[in-house]
Tab-separated table of C-alpha atoms and ligand atoms in Angstrom:
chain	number	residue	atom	x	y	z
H	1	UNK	CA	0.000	0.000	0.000
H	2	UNK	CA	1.411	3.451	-1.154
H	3	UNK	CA	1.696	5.982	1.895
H	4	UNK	CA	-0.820	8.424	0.670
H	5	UNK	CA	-3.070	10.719	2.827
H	6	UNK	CA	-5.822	8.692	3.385
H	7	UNK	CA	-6.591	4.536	3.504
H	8	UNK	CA	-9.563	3.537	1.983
H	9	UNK	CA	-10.576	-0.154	1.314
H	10	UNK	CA	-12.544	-1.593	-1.295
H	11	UNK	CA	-14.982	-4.208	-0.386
H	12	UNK	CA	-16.413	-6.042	-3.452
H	13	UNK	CA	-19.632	-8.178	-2.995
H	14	UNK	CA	-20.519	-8.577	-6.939
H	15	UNK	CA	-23.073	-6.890	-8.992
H	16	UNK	CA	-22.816	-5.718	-12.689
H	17	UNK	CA	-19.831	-3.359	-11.837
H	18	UNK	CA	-17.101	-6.122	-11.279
H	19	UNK	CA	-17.925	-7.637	-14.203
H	20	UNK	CA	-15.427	-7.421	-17.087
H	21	UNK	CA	-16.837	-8.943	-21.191
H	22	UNK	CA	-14.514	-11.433	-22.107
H	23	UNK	CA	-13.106	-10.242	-25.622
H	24	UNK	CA	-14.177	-13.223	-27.698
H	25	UNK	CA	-17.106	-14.982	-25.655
H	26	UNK	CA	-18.765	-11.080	-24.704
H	27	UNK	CA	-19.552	-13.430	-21.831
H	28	UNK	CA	-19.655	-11.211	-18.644
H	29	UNK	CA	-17.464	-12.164	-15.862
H	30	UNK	CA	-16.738	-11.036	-12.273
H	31	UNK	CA	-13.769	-9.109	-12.017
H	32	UNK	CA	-10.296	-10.077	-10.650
H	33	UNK	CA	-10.097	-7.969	-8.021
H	34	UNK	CA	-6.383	-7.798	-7.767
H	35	UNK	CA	-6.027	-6.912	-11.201
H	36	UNK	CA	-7.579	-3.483	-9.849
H	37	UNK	CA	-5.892	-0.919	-10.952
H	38	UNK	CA	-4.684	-2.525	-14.200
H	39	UNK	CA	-8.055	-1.649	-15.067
H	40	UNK	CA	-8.609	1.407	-14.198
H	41	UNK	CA	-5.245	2.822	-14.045
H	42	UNK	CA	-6.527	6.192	-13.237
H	43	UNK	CA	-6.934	4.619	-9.462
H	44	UNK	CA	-3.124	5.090	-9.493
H	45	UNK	CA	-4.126	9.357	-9.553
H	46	UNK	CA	-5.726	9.539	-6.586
H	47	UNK	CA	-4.647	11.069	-3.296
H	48	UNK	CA	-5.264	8.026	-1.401
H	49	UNK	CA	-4.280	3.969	-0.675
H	50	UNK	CA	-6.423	1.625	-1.752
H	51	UNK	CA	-6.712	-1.819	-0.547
H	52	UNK	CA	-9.342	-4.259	-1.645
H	53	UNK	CA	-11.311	-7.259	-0.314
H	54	UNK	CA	-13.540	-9.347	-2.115
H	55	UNK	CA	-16.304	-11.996	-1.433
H	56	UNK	CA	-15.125	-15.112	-2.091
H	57	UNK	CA	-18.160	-15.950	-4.773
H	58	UNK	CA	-18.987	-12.659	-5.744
H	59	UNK	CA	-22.833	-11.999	-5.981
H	60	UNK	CA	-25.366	-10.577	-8.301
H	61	UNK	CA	-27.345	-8.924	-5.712
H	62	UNK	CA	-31.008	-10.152	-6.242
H	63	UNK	CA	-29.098	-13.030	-4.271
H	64	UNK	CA	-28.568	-10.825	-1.275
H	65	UNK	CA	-29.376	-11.925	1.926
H	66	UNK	CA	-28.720	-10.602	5.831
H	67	UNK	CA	-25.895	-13.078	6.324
H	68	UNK	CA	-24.153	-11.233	3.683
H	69	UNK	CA	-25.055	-7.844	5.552
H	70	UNK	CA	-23.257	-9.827	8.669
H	71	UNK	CA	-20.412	-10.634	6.734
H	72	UNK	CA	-20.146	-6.759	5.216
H	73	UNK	CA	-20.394	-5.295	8.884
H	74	UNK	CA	-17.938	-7.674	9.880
H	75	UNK	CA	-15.111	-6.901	7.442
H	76	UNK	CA	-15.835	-2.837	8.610
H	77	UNK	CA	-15.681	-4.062	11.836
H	78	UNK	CA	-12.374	-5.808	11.914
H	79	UNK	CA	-10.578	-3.085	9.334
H	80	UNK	CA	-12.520	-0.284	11.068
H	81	UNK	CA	-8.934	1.196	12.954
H	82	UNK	CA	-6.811	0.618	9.390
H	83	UNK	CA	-8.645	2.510	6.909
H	84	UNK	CA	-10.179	6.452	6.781
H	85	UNK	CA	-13.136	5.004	4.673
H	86	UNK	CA	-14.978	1.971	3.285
H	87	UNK	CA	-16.497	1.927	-0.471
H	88	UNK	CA	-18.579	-0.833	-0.749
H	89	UNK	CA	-19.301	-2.477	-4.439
H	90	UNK	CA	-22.871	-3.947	-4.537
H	91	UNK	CA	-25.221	-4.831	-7.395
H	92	UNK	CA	-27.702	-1.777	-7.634
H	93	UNK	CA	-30.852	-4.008	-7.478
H	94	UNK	CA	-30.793	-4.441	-3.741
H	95	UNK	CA	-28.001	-1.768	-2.943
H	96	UNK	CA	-30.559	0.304	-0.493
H	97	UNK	CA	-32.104	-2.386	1.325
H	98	UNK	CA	-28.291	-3.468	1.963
H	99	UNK	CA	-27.238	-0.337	3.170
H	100	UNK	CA	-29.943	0.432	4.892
H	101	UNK	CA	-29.549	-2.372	7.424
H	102	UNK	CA	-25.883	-0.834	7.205
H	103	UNK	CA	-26.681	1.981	8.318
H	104	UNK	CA	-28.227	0.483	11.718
H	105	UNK	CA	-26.036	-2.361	12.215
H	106	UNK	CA	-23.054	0.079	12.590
H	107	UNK	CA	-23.727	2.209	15.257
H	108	UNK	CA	-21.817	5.578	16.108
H	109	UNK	CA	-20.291	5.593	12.566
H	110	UNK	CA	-17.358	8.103	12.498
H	111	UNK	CA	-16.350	7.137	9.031
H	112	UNK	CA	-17.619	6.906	5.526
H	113	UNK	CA	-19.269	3.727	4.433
H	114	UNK	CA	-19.876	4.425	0.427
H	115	UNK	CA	-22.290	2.313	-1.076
H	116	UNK	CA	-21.628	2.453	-5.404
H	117	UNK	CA	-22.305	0.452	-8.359
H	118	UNK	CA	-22.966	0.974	-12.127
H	119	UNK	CA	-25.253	-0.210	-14.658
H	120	UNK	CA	-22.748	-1.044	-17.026
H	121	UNK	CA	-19.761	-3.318	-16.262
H	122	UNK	CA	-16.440	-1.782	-16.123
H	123	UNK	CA	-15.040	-2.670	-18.942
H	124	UNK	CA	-17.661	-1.694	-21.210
H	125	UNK	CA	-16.914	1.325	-23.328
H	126	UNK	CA	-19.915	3.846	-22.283
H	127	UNK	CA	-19.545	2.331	-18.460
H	128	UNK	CA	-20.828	4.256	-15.551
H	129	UNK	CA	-18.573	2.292	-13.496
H	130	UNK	CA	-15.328	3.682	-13.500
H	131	UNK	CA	-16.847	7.657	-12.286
H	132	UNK	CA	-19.121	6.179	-9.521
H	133	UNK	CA	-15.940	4.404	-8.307
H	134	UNK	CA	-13.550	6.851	-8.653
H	135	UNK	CA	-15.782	9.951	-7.207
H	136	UNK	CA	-17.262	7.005	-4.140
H	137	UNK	CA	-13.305	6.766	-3.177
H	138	UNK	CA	-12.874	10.149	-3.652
H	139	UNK	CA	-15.501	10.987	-0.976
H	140	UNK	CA	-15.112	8.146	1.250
H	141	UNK	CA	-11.056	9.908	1.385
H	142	UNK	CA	-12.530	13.474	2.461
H	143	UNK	CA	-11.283	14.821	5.695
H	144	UNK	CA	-11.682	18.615	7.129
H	145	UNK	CA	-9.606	18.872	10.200
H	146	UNK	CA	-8.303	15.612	10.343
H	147	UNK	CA	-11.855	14.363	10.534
H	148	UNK	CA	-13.641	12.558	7.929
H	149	UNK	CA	-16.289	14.845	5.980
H	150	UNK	CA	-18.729	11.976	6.002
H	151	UNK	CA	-19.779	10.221	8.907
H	152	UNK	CA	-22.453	7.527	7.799
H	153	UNK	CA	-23.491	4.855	5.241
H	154	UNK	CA	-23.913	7.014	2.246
H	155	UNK	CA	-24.980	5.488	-1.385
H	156	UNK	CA	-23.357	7.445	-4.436
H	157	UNK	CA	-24.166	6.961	-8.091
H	158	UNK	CA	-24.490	8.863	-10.752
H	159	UNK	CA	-22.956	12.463	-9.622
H	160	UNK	CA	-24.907	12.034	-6.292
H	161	UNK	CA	-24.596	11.397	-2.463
H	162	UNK	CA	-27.553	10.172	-1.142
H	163	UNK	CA	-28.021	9.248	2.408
H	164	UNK	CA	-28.675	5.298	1.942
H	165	UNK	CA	-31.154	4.786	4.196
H	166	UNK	CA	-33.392	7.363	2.458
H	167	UNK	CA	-32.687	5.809	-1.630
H	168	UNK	CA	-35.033	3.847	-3.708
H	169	UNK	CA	-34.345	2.472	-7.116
H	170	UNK	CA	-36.059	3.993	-8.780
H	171	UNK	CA	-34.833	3.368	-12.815
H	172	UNK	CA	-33.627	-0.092	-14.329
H	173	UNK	CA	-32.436	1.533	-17.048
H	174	UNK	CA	-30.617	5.589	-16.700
H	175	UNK	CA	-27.865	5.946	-15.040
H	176	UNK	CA	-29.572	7.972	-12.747
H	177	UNK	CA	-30.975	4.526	-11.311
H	178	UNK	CA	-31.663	6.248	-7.987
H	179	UNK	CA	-33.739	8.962	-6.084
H	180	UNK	CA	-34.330	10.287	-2.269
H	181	UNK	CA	-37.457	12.184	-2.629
H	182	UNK	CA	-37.680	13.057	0.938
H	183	UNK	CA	-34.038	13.921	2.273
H	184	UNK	CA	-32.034	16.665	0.085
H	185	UNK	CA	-28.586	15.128	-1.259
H	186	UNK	CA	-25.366	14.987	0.566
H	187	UNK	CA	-22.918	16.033	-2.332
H	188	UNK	CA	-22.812	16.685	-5.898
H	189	UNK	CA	-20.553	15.927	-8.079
H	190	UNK	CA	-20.082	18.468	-10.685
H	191	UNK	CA	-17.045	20.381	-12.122
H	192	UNK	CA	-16.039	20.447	-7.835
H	193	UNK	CA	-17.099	17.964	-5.509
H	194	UNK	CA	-19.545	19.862	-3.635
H	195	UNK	CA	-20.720	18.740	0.013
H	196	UNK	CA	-24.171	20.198	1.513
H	197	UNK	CA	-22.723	20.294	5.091
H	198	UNK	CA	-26.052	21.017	6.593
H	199	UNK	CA	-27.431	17.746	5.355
H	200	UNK	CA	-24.967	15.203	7.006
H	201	UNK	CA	-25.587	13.265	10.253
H	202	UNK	CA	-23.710	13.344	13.068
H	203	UNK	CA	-24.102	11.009	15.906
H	204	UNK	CA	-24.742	12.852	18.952
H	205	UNK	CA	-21.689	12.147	20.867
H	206	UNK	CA	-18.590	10.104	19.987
H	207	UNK	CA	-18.545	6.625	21.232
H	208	UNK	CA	-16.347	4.039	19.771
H	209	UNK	CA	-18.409	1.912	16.647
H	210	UNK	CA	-20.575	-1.127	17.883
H	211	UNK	CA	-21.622	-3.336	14.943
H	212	UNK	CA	-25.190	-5.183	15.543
H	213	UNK	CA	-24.643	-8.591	13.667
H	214	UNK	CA	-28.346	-10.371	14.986
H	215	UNK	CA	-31.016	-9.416	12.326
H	216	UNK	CA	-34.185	-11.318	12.630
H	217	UNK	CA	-35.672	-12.033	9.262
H	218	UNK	CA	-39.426	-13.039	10.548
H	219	UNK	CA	-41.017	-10.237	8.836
H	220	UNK	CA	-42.795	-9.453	6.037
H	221	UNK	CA	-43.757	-6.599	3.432
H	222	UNK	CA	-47.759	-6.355	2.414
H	223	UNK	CA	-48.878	-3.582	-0.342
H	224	UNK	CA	-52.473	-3.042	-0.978
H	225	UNK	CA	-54.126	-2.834	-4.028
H	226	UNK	CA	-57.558	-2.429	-4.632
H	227	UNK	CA	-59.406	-5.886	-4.381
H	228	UNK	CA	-57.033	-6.584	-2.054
H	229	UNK	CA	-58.827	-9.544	-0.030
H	230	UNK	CA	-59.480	-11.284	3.472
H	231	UNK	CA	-57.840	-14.631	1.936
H	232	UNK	CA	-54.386	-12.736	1.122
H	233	UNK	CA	-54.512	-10.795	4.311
H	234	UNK	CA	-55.274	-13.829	6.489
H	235	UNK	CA	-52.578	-15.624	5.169
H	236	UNK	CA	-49.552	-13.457	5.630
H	237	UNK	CA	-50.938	-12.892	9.417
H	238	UNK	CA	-51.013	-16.252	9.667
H	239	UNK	CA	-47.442	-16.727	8.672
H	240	UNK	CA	-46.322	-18.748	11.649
H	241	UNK	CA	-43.374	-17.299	13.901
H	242	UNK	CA	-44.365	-13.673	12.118
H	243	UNK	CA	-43.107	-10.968	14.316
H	244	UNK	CA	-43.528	-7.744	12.756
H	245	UNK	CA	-45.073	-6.588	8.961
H	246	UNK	CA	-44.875	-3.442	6.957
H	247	UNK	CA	-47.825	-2.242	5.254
H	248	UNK	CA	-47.590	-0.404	2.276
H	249	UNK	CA	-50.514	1.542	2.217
H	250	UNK	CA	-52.145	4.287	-0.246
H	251	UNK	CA	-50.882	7.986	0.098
H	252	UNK	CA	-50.245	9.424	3.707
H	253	UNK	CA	-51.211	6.082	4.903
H	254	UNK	CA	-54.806	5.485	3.938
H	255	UNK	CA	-56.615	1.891	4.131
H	256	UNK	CA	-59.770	0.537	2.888
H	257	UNK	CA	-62.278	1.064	5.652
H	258	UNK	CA	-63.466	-2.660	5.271
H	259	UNK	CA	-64.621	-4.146	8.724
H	260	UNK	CA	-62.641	-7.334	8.011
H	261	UNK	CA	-59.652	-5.018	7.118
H	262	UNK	CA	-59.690	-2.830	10.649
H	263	UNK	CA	-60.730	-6.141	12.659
H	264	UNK	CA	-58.429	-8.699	11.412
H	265	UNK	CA	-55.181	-5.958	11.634
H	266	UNK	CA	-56.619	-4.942	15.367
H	267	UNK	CA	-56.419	-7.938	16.081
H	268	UNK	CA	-53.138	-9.026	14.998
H	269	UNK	CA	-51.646	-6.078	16.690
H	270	UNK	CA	-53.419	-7.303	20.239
H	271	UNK	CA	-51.802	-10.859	19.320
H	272	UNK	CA	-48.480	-8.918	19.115
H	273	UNK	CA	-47.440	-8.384	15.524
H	274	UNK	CA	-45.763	-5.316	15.068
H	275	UNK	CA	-47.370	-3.497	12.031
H	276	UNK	CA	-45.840	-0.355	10.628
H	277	UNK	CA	-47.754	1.985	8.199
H	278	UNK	CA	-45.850	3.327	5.355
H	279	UNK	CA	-46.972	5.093	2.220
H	280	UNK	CA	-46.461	3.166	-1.090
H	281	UNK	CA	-45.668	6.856	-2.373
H	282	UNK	CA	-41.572	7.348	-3.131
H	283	UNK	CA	-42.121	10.879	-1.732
H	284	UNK	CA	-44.134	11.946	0.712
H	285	UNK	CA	-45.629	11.406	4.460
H	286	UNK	CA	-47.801	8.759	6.060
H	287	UNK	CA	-49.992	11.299	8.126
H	288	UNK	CA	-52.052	9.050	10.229
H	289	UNK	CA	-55.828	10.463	11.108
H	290	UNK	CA	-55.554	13.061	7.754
H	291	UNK	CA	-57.819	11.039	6.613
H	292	UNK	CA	-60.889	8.942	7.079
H	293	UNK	CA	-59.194	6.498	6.070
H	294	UNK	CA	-56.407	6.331	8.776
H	295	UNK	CA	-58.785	6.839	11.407
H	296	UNK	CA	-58.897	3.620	12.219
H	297	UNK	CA	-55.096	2.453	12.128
H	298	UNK	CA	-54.287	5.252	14.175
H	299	UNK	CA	-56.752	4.415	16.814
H	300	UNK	CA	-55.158	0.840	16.663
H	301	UNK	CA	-51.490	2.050	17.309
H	302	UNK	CA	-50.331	0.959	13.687
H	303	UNK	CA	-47.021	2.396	14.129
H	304	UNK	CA	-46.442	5.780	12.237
H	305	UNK	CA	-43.357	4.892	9.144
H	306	UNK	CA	-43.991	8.693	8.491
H	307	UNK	CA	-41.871	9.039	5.295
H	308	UNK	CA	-39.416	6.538	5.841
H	309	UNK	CA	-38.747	3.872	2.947
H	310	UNK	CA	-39.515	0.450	2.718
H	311	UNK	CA	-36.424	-0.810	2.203
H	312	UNK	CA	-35.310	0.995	5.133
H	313	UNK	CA	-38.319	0.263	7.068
H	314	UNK	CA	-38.079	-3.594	6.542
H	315	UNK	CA	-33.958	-3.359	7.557
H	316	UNK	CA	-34.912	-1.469	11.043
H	317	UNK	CA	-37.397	-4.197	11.796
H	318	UNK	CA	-34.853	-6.735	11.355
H	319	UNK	CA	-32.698	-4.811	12.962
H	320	UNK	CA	-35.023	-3.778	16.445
H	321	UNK	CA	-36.230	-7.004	16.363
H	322	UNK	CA	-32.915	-8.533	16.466
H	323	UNK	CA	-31.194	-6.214	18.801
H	324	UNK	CA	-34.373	-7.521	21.053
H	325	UNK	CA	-36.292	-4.290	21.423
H	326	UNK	CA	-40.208	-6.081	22.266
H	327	UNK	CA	-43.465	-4.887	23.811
H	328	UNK	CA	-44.684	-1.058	24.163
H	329	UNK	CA	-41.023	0.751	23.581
H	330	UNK	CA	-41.261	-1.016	20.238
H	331	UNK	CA	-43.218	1.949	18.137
H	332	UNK	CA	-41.831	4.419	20.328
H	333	UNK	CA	-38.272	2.954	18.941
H	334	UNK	CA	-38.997	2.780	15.377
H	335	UNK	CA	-41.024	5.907	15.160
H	336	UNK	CA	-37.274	7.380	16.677
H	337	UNK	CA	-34.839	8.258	13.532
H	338	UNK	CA	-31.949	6.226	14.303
H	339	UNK	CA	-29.327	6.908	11.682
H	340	UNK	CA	-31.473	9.974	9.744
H	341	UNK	CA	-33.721	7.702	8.252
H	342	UNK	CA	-36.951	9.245	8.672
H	343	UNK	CA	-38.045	13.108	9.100
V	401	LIG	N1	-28.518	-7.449	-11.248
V	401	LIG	C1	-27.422	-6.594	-10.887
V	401	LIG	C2	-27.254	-6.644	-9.383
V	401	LIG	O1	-27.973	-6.024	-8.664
V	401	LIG	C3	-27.681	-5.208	-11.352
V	401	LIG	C4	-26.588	-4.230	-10.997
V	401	LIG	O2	-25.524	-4.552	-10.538
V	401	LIG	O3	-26.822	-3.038	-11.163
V	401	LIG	O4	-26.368	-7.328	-8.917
């Protein structure tokens, strides 16, 4: 490792930007991740050491699951005293579930955790790789009085910073594959790099990192449509060992005002299943009691996801559930932002 100002690692977990076309086959292969900066020699220009560490069996991320969010934390974890920043290089599908849970299961963050990928592979000629890398290291090196600029799990692509735990993807196809519609972005990058100070989280007071690795995955993720049914409902509720269930509801939280709806949910809720309203709307507020039809899961205690996301929303009930949090300080803790997630 060159002695440069700051030491960043690289951790690769797969996805469509470590994957290099093979020149006669066009087959598309994950990358060797030693043969870095071969391949993108410009690396070698940057103000900072890079060190890399890959997944054994790199992954396309649809295959991502919370063990792998266990095994990211833990390579933070034990490299967290080495290196300034992390840049972490994840398929896009489920990049902001993934660093979501991030975002939670490292608590009192000091350092940059950069979440990037591309929609093209590396090699390929019009990639989108080799800027979303370069700027993500770029960031994850930034220090202002010895202390790094960012302090949390951020997710760049595409000339932005986004908080993670606020992103969506949004676009399968643009570049521009993702979108925060209800937390302003943390940098820009355009001619400069510029960083929006005022929107960066800082952790109250400094206390050394803890890393959460118990996630419990009994939950679930309902949306309603309309002719949404008793049969369907019944049968996720009935999902045996079912702890807790996020319901993606219409608007700023609005329901059907069905009797079987409001009695069978009541109920479930009485039985102990933690339910959490939040708006199938990218942008925008659950605002419980607004309407008519709210009424009713307010007067339930549905637990208020005001305008978080569902990815992050699902990760924080994996996440409270596994760090043991039960009974009435339940909504009261996931109705707390955490890590910035929700307003
Ligand atoms: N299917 C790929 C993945 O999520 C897409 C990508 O990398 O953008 O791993």
């Amino acid at each position: 490792m060159k002695n440069k100002q700051s030491k960043i690692l690289l951790i690769y977990t797969g996805g469509t930007i470590g994957m290099v076309k093979e020149y006669t086959s066009g087959v598309l292969k994950a990358f060797d991740f030693k043969k870095l900066v071969d391949n993108i020699p410009e690396l070698g220009q940057l103000d900072c050491a890079i060190d890399s560490v890959s997944f054994k069996k790199p992954i396309d991320s649809s295959n991502m699951n919370p063990t792998h969010w266990v095994s990211i934390a833990s390579l933070i974890e034990s490299h967290y005293a080495a290196y300034d920043g992390f840049v972490i290089l994840h398929g896009s599908d489920t990049m902001s579930y993934s660093a979501s849970a991030l975002s939670y299961m490292l608590e009192n963050l000091a350092k940059p955790v950069i979440f990037t990928g591309s929609q093209l592979p590396i090699g390929d000629l019009r990639t989108d790789a080799k800027e979303n890398l370069i700027t993500s290291i770029q960031i994850a090196a930034l220090k202002e009085k010895g202390e790094a600029v960012i302090q949390e799990v951020g997710l760049y692509f595409e000339n932005k910073l986004f908080r993670a735990n606020r992103t969506t993807k949004i676009n399968a196809e643009h570049f521009e594959a993702f979108a925060s519609l209800n937390y302003p972005i943390l940098a820009e990058s355009g001619v400069h790099l510029k960083v929006y100070h005022e929107n960066l989280w800082r952790g109250s007071k400094r206390k050394p990192l803890k890393v959460h690795t118990v996630l419990d995955d009994k939950v679930a993720i309902l949306k309603l449509f309309p002719g949404f049914n008793r049969e369907l409902l019944q049968s996720v509720l009935h999902i045996p060992g079912l702890k807790a269930l996020v319901l993606e509801t219409y608007g700023a939280g609005n329901a059907p005002t069905d009797s079987w709806l409001i009695s069978d949910l009541k109920k479930a809720i009485a039985k102990g299943l933690y339910i959490v309203n939040v708006t199938q709307c990218s942008g925008g507020s659950v605002i419980m009691g607004r309407y008519e039809t709210s009424m009713e899961l307010e007067r339930m205690s549905m637990i208020n996801g005001r305008d978080i996301t569902t990815e992050a929303a699902i990760t924080k009930l994996m996440y409270l559930l596994g760090s043991e949090v039960s009974g009435k300080s339940f909504g009261t803790i996931f109705e707390t932002s955490l890590r910035g997630e929700m307003t």
